């Protein structure tokens, strides 16, 4: 279909789409306690139910698999299908101030706000609505298209094995949870816990180190209580795969404690090591792991959690390494660079993935992107981690456009309605092209 036709389909039902999106956005689908029919909590499970009900109302076949993933299917072949895999769970709103209600859909000057509008409720519901618009327009794909919506992507994608235990995997498809153009490679990810025993008395007067610290973002606020005095470090929150867009409160706190002469002995030496090896050295320069390759660029390292546990300092670090390197390359370099006596434990390990960039199915996605945007769309790699690592035969495709980075997982998460409309047009174009391909 021509771009003008795709755009007209959206405009004709824009308010229906906005209302459906608002309904999903208002569900606080943050991971909660496990229950029999809600393995990742009531919020994520409620989002699956609401999306499936929308799909049924639009005339599609729907189901919820092991209470973990919902599907909305266009066609009758349950074994051989094109899969589009999004997720409806979201990260918590965080402690930072929002200017808009985080668990709602707000609009100002053409920009949409709310937790999940970009990651990943907005793009997921756009895919559902793309199916509806094409169906309403009389289009019928030759191949079955199944939209699969998950509820645990943000916490490790434990929903995917539960889905695959009962359902056949897609033969090919995409996840709208990364960026454009089509992504043919994702970097390896490894998270380390570095436990350093402090054997002198320098931790005795350190009561606590607290703050909003999680692996998905650069910490922006930390407090340390030492000798009954509170020290506060403020940074700038950013996604952990884009630390250069933020300011890390961990290294900021270490420098402040040194500048204030608040600490001494081994703990002071440790904080000096923190500053020297990690402050504003986002590519592993201070750790001797400044790896890079032509396909995916430079390694990224992000310290994201600092704690005092008895007489031990625990530091957690996330590393995203280029596609042509291996985890053992990173571990070897880190072992040589850590503070003396530090014990290294791997707490998350996700090897990189690499698809054939000349695959004709990737070419179909490239053509869908290029037709709608008029931009060159050669396949790219990413620092992110998507369902493509867990769901077979899936690549990342959308929703962010080149130059858009560091929006998700922050206060006032946003996406321009114009860009969401373009996503829907690209999705429709992709469904038309993939739906017409032979098995």
Short mmCIF file of C-alpha atoms in Angstrom, two decimals:
data_model
loop_
_atom_site.label_atom_id
_atom_site.label_comp_id
_atom_site.label_asym_id
_atom_site.label_seq_id
_atom_site.Cartn_x
_atom_site.Cartn_y
_atom_site.Cartn_z
CA UNK A 1 0.00 0.00 0.00
CA UNK A 2 1.07 3.57 -0.60
CA UNK A 3 2.14 5.71 2.34
CA UNK A 4 -0.84 7.96 1.83
CA UNK A 5 -3.19 5.00 2.16
CA UNK A 6 -1.46 3.72 5.31
CA UNK A 7 -1.60 7.20 6.89
CA UNK A 8 -5.29 7.59 5.99
CA UNK A 9 -6.10 4.25 7.65
CA UNK A 10 -4.55 5.52 10.88
CA UNK A 11 -6.24 8.93 10.81
CA UNK A 12 -9.66 7.38 10.24
CA UNK A 13 -9.46 5.45 13.52
CA UNK A 14 -7.03 7.57 15.52
CA UNK A 15 -9.31 8.17 18.50
CA UNK A 16 -10.16 4.47 18.76
CA UNK A 17 -6.44 3.71 18.90
CA UNK A 18 -5.74 6.38 21.52
CA UNK A 19 -8.56 5.05 23.70
CA UNK A 20 -7.27 1.48 23.43
CA UNK A 21 -3.72 2.58 24.21
CA UNK A 22 -4.88 4.60 27.23
CA UNK A 23 -6.69 1.54 28.58
CA UNK A 24 -3.45 -0.49 28.52
CA UNK A 25 -1.30 2.38 29.80
CA UNK A 26 -3.49 2.76 32.89
CA UNK A 27 -2.62 -0.76 34.06
CA UNK A 28 0.30 -0.67 36.48
CA UNK A 29 2.01 -3.71 34.99
CA UNK A 30 5.14 -3.70 37.15
CA UNK A 31 6.36 -7.14 38.21
CA UNK A 32 4.78 -8.29 41.46
CA UNK A 33 4.55 -11.37 43.63
CA UNK A 34 4.01 -14.72 41.93
CA UNK A 35 0.52 -16.21 42.05
CA UNK A 36 -1.02 -19.32 40.56
CA UNK A 37 -2.54 -17.55 37.55
CA UNK A 38 -0.12 -14.61 37.53
CA UNK A 39 3.50 -15.80 37.54
CA UNK A 40 4.83 -12.24 37.32
CA UNK A 41 2.21 -10.47 39.39
CA UNK A 42 -1.32 -9.16 39.03
CA UNK A 43 -0.41 -6.06 37.06
CA UNK A 44 1.34 -7.80 34.14
CA UNK A 45 -1.38 -10.48 34.08
CA UNK A 46 -4.11 -7.83 33.92
CA UNK A 47 -2.38 -6.21 30.94
CA UNK A 48 -2.37 -9.53 29.07
CA UNK A 49 -6.09 -9.99 29.71
CA UNK A 50 -6.93 -6.46 28.57
CA UNK A 51 -4.92 -6.80 25.35
CA UNK A 52 -6.46 -10.18 24.54
CA UNK A 53 -9.92 -8.69 25.03
CA UNK A 54 -9.06 -5.90 22.60
CA UNK A 55 -7.86 -8.44 20.05
CA UNK A 56 -11.04 -10.48 20.41
CA UNK A 57 -13.16 -7.36 19.98
CA UNK A 58 -11.29 -6.64 16.74
CA UNK A 59 -12.20 -10.08 15.40
CA UNK A 60 -8.97 -11.99 15.96
CA UNK A 61 -8.31 -15.36 17.56
CA UNK A 62 -6.79 -14.88 21.01
CA UNK A 63 -5.33 -16.86 23.87
CA UNK A 64 -3.22 -16.59 27.01
CA UNK A 65 -0.44 -19.17 27.35
CA UNK A 66 0.55 -20.37 30.81
CA UNK A 67 -0.64 -17.01 32.20
CA UNK A 68 2.62 -15.58 30.84
CA UNK A 69 2.06 -14.38 27.26
CA UNK A 70 -1.03 -13.46 25.30
CA UNK A 71 -1.43 -13.94 21.58
CA UNK A 72 -3.69 -12.26 19.02
CA UNK A 73 -3.74 -14.21 15.78
CA UNK A 74 -4.72 -13.38 12.23
CA UNK A 75 -5.05 -16.67 10.38
CA UNK A 76 -5.60 -20.33 11.24
CA UNK A 77 -2.14 -21.92 11.19
CA UNK A 78 -0.99 -22.31 14.80
CA UNK A 79 2.25 -24.05 13.83
CA UNK A 80 3.63 -21.92 11.00
CA UNK A 81 3.29 -18.21 11.52
CA UNK A 82 4.96 -14.82 11.40
CA UNK A 83 5.45 -13.62 14.96
CA UNK A 84 5.48 -10.08 16.31
CA UNK A 85 6.63 -10.15 19.92
CA UNK A 86 6.11 -7.15 22.20
CA UNK A 87 5.72 -6.80 25.95
CA UNK A 88 3.27 -5.11 28.29
CA UNK A 89 5.24 -5.22 31.54
CA UNK A 90 7.05 -2.03 32.52
CA UNK A 91 9.80 -0.97 34.89
CA UNK A 92 8.72 0.95 38.02
CA UNK A 93 8.16 4.68 37.68
CA UNK A 94 11.12 5.30 40.00
CA UNK A 95 11.74 7.85 42.69
CA UNK A 96 12.30 10.77 40.31
CA UNK A 97 9.55 13.35 39.84
CA UNK A 98 7.17 13.01 36.93
CA UNK A 99 5.35 15.93 35.36
CA UNK A 100 2.63 13.57 34.13
CA UNK A 101 0.87 10.61 35.79
CA UNK A 102 3.23 7.69 35.14
CA UNK A 103 0.51 5.05 34.80
CA UNK A 104 -1.71 6.85 32.35
CA UNK A 105 -1.55 8.28 28.84
CA UNK A 106 -0.99 12.04 28.67
CA UNK A 107 -0.50 14.29 25.67
CA UNK A 108 1.10 17.69 25.27
CA UNK A 109 1.97 19.40 22.00
CA UNK A 110 1.81 16.16 20.03
CA UNK A 111 3.97 14.21 22.50
CA UNK A 112 2.59 11.24 24.44
CA UNK A 113 3.76 10.52 28.00
CA UNK A 114 3.54 7.59 30.40
CA UNK A 115 5.46 4.58 31.63
CA UNK A 116 5.62 2.16 28.73
CA UNK A 117 4.63 4.53 25.94
CA UNK A 118 7.93 3.69 24.25
CA UNK A 119 8.95 0.55 26.15
CA UNK A 120 6.84 -1.22 25.06
CA UNK A 121 3.09 -0.71 25.40
CA UNK A 122 2.86 2.00 22.75
CA UNK A 123 4.64 0.03 20.00
CA UNK A 124 2.91 -3.24 21.00
CA UNK A 125 -0.58 -1.80 20.81
CA UNK A 126 0.42 -0.06 17.57
CA UNK A 127 1.16 -3.51 16.13
CA UNK A 128 -2.24 -4.75 17.29
CA UNK A 129 -3.93 -1.76 15.73
CA UNK A 130 -1.94 -2.20 12.51
CA UNK A 131 -3.47 -5.68 12.26
CA UNK A 132 -6.94 -4.22 12.84
CA UNK A 133 -6.51 -1.46 10.24
CA UNK A 134 -5.34 -3.88 7.56
CA UNK A 135 -8.13 -6.33 8.37
CA UNK A 136 -10.75 -3.59 8.30
CA UNK A 137 -9.36 -2.46 4.93
CA UNK A 138 -9.95 -5.94 3.49
CA UNK A 139 -6.37 -7.15 3.39
CA UNK A 140 -5.82 -10.86 4.05
CA UNK A 141 -2.24 -12.14 4.52
CA UNK A 142 -1.26 -15.40 2.85
CA UNK A 143 0.56 -16.41 6.03
CA UNK A 144 -0.73 -16.40 9.58
CA UNK A 145 0.41 -13.44 11.64
CA UNK A 146 0.47 -13.80 15.43
CA UNK A 147 1.07 -10.89 17.79
CA UNK A 148 2.58 -12.25 21.01
CA UNK A 149 2.56 -10.00 24.07
CA UNK A 150 4.76 -10.80 27.05
CA UNK A 151 4.66 -9.96 30.75
CA UNK A 152 8.26 -10.39 31.95
CA UNK A 153 10.61 -8.84 29.40
CA UNK A 154 11.90 -6.24 31.85
CA UNK A 155 12.80 -8.85 34.49
CA UNK A 156 14.56 -11.51 32.43
CA UNK A 157 12.04 -12.85 29.87
CA UNK A 158 11.03 -15.87 31.93
CA UNK A 159 7.69 -15.65 30.11
CA UNK A 160 9.18 -16.94 26.86
CA UNK A 161 9.99 -20.49 28.07
CA UNK A 162 6.47 -20.72 29.50
CA UNK A 163 5.08 -19.80 26.08
CA UNK A 164 7.33 -22.21 24.18
CA UNK A 165 6.35 -25.05 26.52
CA UNK A 166 2.92 -25.06 24.86
CA UNK A 167 3.24 -23.22 21.55
CA UNK A 168 5.34 -23.56 18.42
CA UNK A 169 7.84 -20.74 17.94
CA UNK A 170 7.46 -18.24 15.10
CA UNK A 171 9.07 -19.16 11.82
CA UNK A 172 10.23 -15.56 11.55
CA UNK A 173 9.23 -12.21 12.93
CA UNK A 174 10.27 -9.15 14.87
CA UNK A 175 10.04 -7.44 18.23
CA UNK A 176 9.19 -3.71 18.21
CA UNK A 177 11.31 -3.09 21.29
CA UNK A 178 14.60 -1.61 20.12
CA UNK A 179 15.25 0.68 17.18
CA UNK A 180 15.13 1.15 13.43
CA UNK A 181 16.40 0.03 10.96
CA UNK A 182 16.21 -3.74 11.41
CA UNK A 183 18.69 -5.08 13.98
CA UNK A 184 20.73 -8.07 12.86
CA UNK A 185 22.98 -8.32 15.92
CA UNK A 186 22.72 -7.72 19.67
CA UNK A 187 25.77 -7.36 21.88
CA UNK A 188 26.63 -9.81 24.59
CA UNK A 189 25.67 -8.80 28.13
CA UNK A 190 27.31 -9.88 31.35
CA UNK A 191 26.64 -8.49 34.83
CA UNK A 192 29.13 -8.99 37.62
CA UNK A 193 28.91 -8.79 41.39
CA UNK A 194 32.25 -7.62 42.80
CA UNK A 195 32.54 -8.37 46.53
CA UNK A 196 35.50 -6.73 48.24
CA UNK A 197 36.27 -7.50 51.91
CA UNK A 198 37.53 -4.50 53.90
CA UNK A 199 39.84 -5.89 56.56
CA UNK A 200 40.70 -2.75 58.55
CA UNK A 201 38.28 -0.56 60.55
CA UNK A 202 37.45 1.85 57.72
CA UNK A 203 33.89 0.52 57.28
CA UNK A 204 33.03 0.58 60.97
CA UNK A 205 31.50 4.06 60.88
CA UNK A 206 29.74 3.53 57.55
CA UNK A 207 26.13 2.77 58.51
CA UNK A 208 24.34 2.50 55.15
CA UNK A 209 24.61 3.18 51.42
CA UNK A 210 21.14 3.49 49.92
CA UNK A 211 19.39 4.67 46.78
CA UNK A 212 17.36 3.65 43.74
CA UNK A 213 19.74 1.10 42.25
CA UNK A 214 18.74 -1.40 39.56
CA UNK A 215 20.39 -2.95 36.52
CA UNK A 216 18.19 -1.14 34.00
CA UNK A 217 19.45 2.37 34.71
CA UNK A 218 22.31 4.60 35.82
CA UNK A 219 21.64 5.43 39.50
CA UNK A 220 20.88 9.10 39.99
CA UNK A 221 20.63 9.42 43.77
CA UNK A 222 22.64 7.79 46.58
CA UNK A 223 23.02 8.44 50.28
CA UNK A 224 25.73 7.28 52.66
CA UNK A 225 25.55 7.68 56.44
CA UNK A 226 29.03 7.89 57.99
CA UNK A 227 29.74 8.87 61.59
CA UNK A 228 26.05 9.80 61.87
CA UNK A 229 26.43 12.32 59.03
CA UNK A 230 24.52 11.91 55.78
CA UNK A 231 26.27 12.41 52.45
CA UNK A 232 24.17 12.71 49.31
CA UNK A 233 25.23 12.30 45.69
CA UNK A 234 22.97 13.37 42.85
CA UNK A 235 23.42 12.21 39.29
CA UNK A 236 21.35 11.98 36.12
CA UNK A 237 19.31 8.86 35.40
CA UNK A 238 19.80 7.18 32.02
CA UNK A 239 19.35 3.66 30.61
CA UNK A 240 22.21 1.37 31.56
CA UNK A 241 23.01 0.80 27.88
CA UNK A 242 23.53 4.55 27.39
CA UNK A 243 25.49 5.65 30.49
CA UNK A 244 27.07 8.55 28.65
CA UNK A 245 23.65 10.24 28.70
CA UNK A 246 23.58 10.21 32.49
CA UNK A 247 25.71 10.96 35.52
CA UNK A 248 26.43 8.03 37.80
CA UNK A 249 25.72 8.66 41.49
CA UNK A 250 28.02 5.79 42.52
CA UNK A 251 31.23 7.38 41.29
CA UNK A 252 29.90 10.81 42.25
CA UNK A 253 29.41 9.62 45.83
CA UNK A 254 32.87 8.05 45.95
CA UNK A 255 34.46 11.30 44.83
CA UNK A 256 32.43 13.35 47.32
CA UNK A 257 33.45 11.10 50.22
CA UNK A 258 37.09 11.48 49.20
CA UNK A 259 36.84 15.25 48.76
CA UNK A 260 35.14 15.62 52.16
CA UNK A 261 37.77 13.40 53.82
CA UNK A 262 34.83 11.43 55.23
CA UNK A 263 36.56 8.07 54.89
CA UNK A 264 39.98 6.56 55.48
CA UNK A 265 42.01 3.38 55.11
CA UNK A 266 41.03 0.60 52.74
CA UNK A 267 37.58 2.04 52.04
CA UNK A 268 39.15 5.33 50.95
CA UNK A 269 41.52 3.38 48.70
CA UNK A 270 38.53 1.49 47.30
CA UNK A 271 36.67 4.72 46.53
CA UNK A 272 39.81 6.05 44.86
CA UNK A 273 39.82 2.91 42.68
CA UNK A 274 36.14 3.47 41.86
CA UNK A 275 36.79 7.00 40.65
CA UNK A 276 39.95 6.16 38.73
CA UNK A 277 38.57 3.12 36.91
CA UNK A 278 34.87 3.89 36.40
CA UNK A 279 34.09 7.61 36.58
CA UNK A 280 33.18 8.80 33.08
CA UNK A 281 34.93 5.80 31.54
CA UNK A 282 31.92 4.24 29.91
CA UNK A 283 33.84 2.05 27.47
CA UNK A 284 35.96 0.10 29.93
CA UNK A 285 39.10 2.18 29.53
CA UNK A 286 39.89 2.10 33.23
CA UNK A 287 39.34 -1.65 33.40
CA UNK A 288 41.51 -2.57 30.43
CA UNK A 289 38.54 -3.74 28.38
CA UNK A 290 38.09 -0.99 25.79
CA UNK A 291 37.02 -3.57 23.19
CA UNK A 292 35.41 -2.57 19.90
CA UNK A 293 34.53 -3.95 16.48
CA UNK A 294 33.26 -2.57 13.20
CA UNK A 295 29.84 -4.24 13.48
CA UNK A 296 28.77 -3.01 16.90
CA UNK A 297 31.22 -0.39 18.15
CA UNK A 298 32.72 -0.03 21.62
CA UNK A 299 32.09 -1.96 24.81
CA UNK A 300 29.90 -0.27 27.42
CA UNK A 301 30.32 -0.61 31.18
CA UNK A 302 27.89 0.70 33.81
CA UNK A 303 28.23 0.40 37.59
CA UNK A 304 24.66 0.25 38.89
CA UNK A 305 24.65 -0.85 42.53
CA UNK A 306 26.90 -0.09 45.52
CA UNK A 307 26.17 -1.60 48.93
CA UNK A 308 27.81 -2.18 52.28
CA UNK A 309 27.15 -5.71 53.52
CA UNK A 310 28.85 -6.22 56.85
CA UNK A 311 32.58 -5.83 56.27
CA UNK A 312 32.18 -6.21 52.49
CA UNK A 313 31.63 -3.66 49.75
CA UNK A 314 29.44 -5.06 46.97
CA UNK A 315 29.54 -3.42 43.55
CA UNK A 316 27.42 -4.57 40.64
CA UNK A 317 28.52 -3.75 37.11
CA UNK A 318 26.78 -4.29 33.75
CA UNK A 319 28.90 -4.83 30.65
CA UNK A 320 27.70 -4.90 27.05
CA UNK A 321 30.42 -6.21 24.78
CA UNK A 322 30.81 -6.18 20.97
CA UNK A 323 29.38 -9.06 18.95
CA UNK A 324 32.79 -10.42 17.89
CA UNK A 325 34.01 -10.77 21.50
CA UNK A 326 33.19 -13.40 24.10
CA UNK A 327 32.30 -13.22 27.78
CA UNK A 328 35.65 -14.75 28.78
CA UNK A 329 37.45 -11.81 27.15
CA UNK A 330 35.57 -9.45 29.47
CA UNK A 331 36.04 -11.60 32.57
CA UNK A 332 39.79 -11.94 31.97
CA UNK A 333 40.24 -8.18 31.68
CA UNK A 334 38.09 -7.47 34.73
CA UNK A 335 39.99 -10.00 36.85
CA UNK A 336 43.20 -8.13 36.19
CA UNK A 337 41.72 -4.73 37.03
CA UNK A 338 39.60 -5.16 40.17
CA UNK A 339 40.52 -3.89 43.62
CA UNK A 340 42.72 -6.34 45.58
CA UNK A 341 40.95 -9.32 47.21
CA UNK A 342 37.78 -8.78 45.17
CA UNK A 343 35.69 -11.85 44.43
CA UNK A 344 33.99 -11.84 41.01
CA UNK A 345 30.64 -13.55 40.40
CA UNK A 346 28.67 -13.56 37.15
CA UNK A 347 25.02 -12.81 37.97
CA UNK A 348 23.68 -12.34 34.44
CA UNK A 349 24.97 -13.81 31.22
CA UNK A 350 23.45 -13.24 27.78
CA UNK A 351 25.69 -14.11 24.82
CA UNK A 352 25.40 -11.87 21.80
CA UNK A 353 23.38 -12.88 18.74
CA UNK A 354 24.14 -12.32 15.08
CA UNK A 355 21.82 -12.95 12.12
CA UNK A 356 22.66 -13.00 8.43
CA UNK A 357 22.21 -9.38 7.40
CA UNK A 358 21.52 -10.56 3.82
CA UNK A 359 18.54 -12.72 4.81
CA UNK A 360 15.67 -11.87 2.39
CA UNK A 361 13.27 -11.60 5.34
CA UNK A 362 15.46 -8.88 6.83
CA UNK A 363 15.41 -7.28 3.40
CA UNK A 364 11.59 -7.23 3.55
CA UNK A 365 11.73 -5.34 6.85
CA UNK A 366 14.33 -2.98 5.43
CA UNK A 367 12.05 -2.24 2.47
CA UNK A 368 9.09 -1.64 4.78
CA UNK A 369 11.11 0.90 6.77
CA UNK A 370 12.56 2.62 3.71
CA UNK A 371 9.20 2.96 1.97
CA UNK A 372 7.55 4.70 4.90
CA UNK A 373 10.44 6.89 6.05
CA UNK A 374 12.34 7.56 2.83
CA UNK A 375 15.53 6.88 4.80
CA UNK A 376 18.33 4.43 4.05
CA UNK A 377 17.77 1.33 6.14
CA UNK A 378 20.81 -0.93 6.16
CA UNK A 379 20.67 -3.44 9.07
CA UNK A 380 22.36 -2.39 12.30
CA UNK A 381 23.41 -3.81 15.67
CA UNK A 382 22.34 -2.76 19.16
CA UNK A 383 23.55 -2.51 22.73
CA UNK A 384 20.11 -3.52 23.98
CA UNK A 385 18.68 -6.88 24.98
CA UNK A 386 15.35 -7.89 23.47
CA UNK A 387 13.10 -10.91 23.12
CA UNK A 388 15.22 -11.79 20.07
CA UNK A 389 17.65 -13.48 22.47
CA UNK A 390 14.97 -15.79 23.89
CA UNK A 391 12.30 -16.23 21.21
CA UNK A 392 13.60 -18.20 18.20
CA UNK A 393 13.75 -16.61 14.74
CA UNK A 394 13.03 -13.07 15.91
CA UNK A 395 14.92 -9.84 15.16
CA UNK A 396 14.48 -6.41 16.69
CA UNK A 397 12.74 -3.81 14.52
CA UNK A 398 11.64 -0.44 15.96
CA UNK A 399 10.30 1.60 17.61
CA UNK A 400 12.98 4.31 18.04
CA UNK A 401 14.29 6.16 15.01
CA UNK A 402 17.96 7.04 14.42
CA UNK A 403 19.10 9.68 16.88
CA UNK A 404 16.49 8.81 19.52
CA UNK A 405 18.22 7.34 22.55
CA UNK A 406 17.92 7.22 26.31
CA UNK A 407 14.16 7.84 26.62
CA UNK A 408 12.92 4.60 28.18
CA UNK A 409 13.16 3.84 31.93
CA UNK A 410 13.21 7.55 32.81
CA UNK A 411 10.70 9.97 34.29
CA UNK A 412 8.33 11.45 31.72
CA UNK A 413 8.94 8.60 29.29
CA UNK A 414 7.64 9.85 25.96
CA UNK A 415 6.99 9.13 22.32
CA UNK A 416 5.75 11.58 19.72
CA UNK A 417 2.39 10.59 18.29
CA UNK A 418 3.80 11.24 14.82
CA UNK A 419 6.49 8.61 15.44
CA UNK A 420 3.95 6.15 16.81
CA UNK A 421 1.91 6.70 13.66
CA UNK A 422 5.00 6.04 11.54
CA UNK A 423 5.61 2.86 13.53
CA UNK A 424 2.10 1.70 12.76
CA UNK A 425 2.58 2.44 9.06
CA UNK A 426 5.88 0.54 9.04
CA UNK A 427 4.22 -2.34 10.90
CA UNK A 428 1.43 -2.52 8.32
CA UNK A 429 3.96 -2.44 5.50
CA UNK A 430 6.00 -5.19 7.18
CA UNK A 431 2.93 -7.37 7.71
CA UNK A 432 1.97 -7.00 4.06
CA UNK A 433 5.48 -8.00 2.90
CA UNK A 434 6.10 -10.81 5.38
CA UNK A 435 2.54 -12.09 5.06
CA UNK A 436 3.01 -12.54 1.33
CA UNK A 437 6.31 -14.48 1.55
CA UNK A 438 6.43 -18.22 0.94
CA UNK A 439 7.16 -20.51 3.89
#
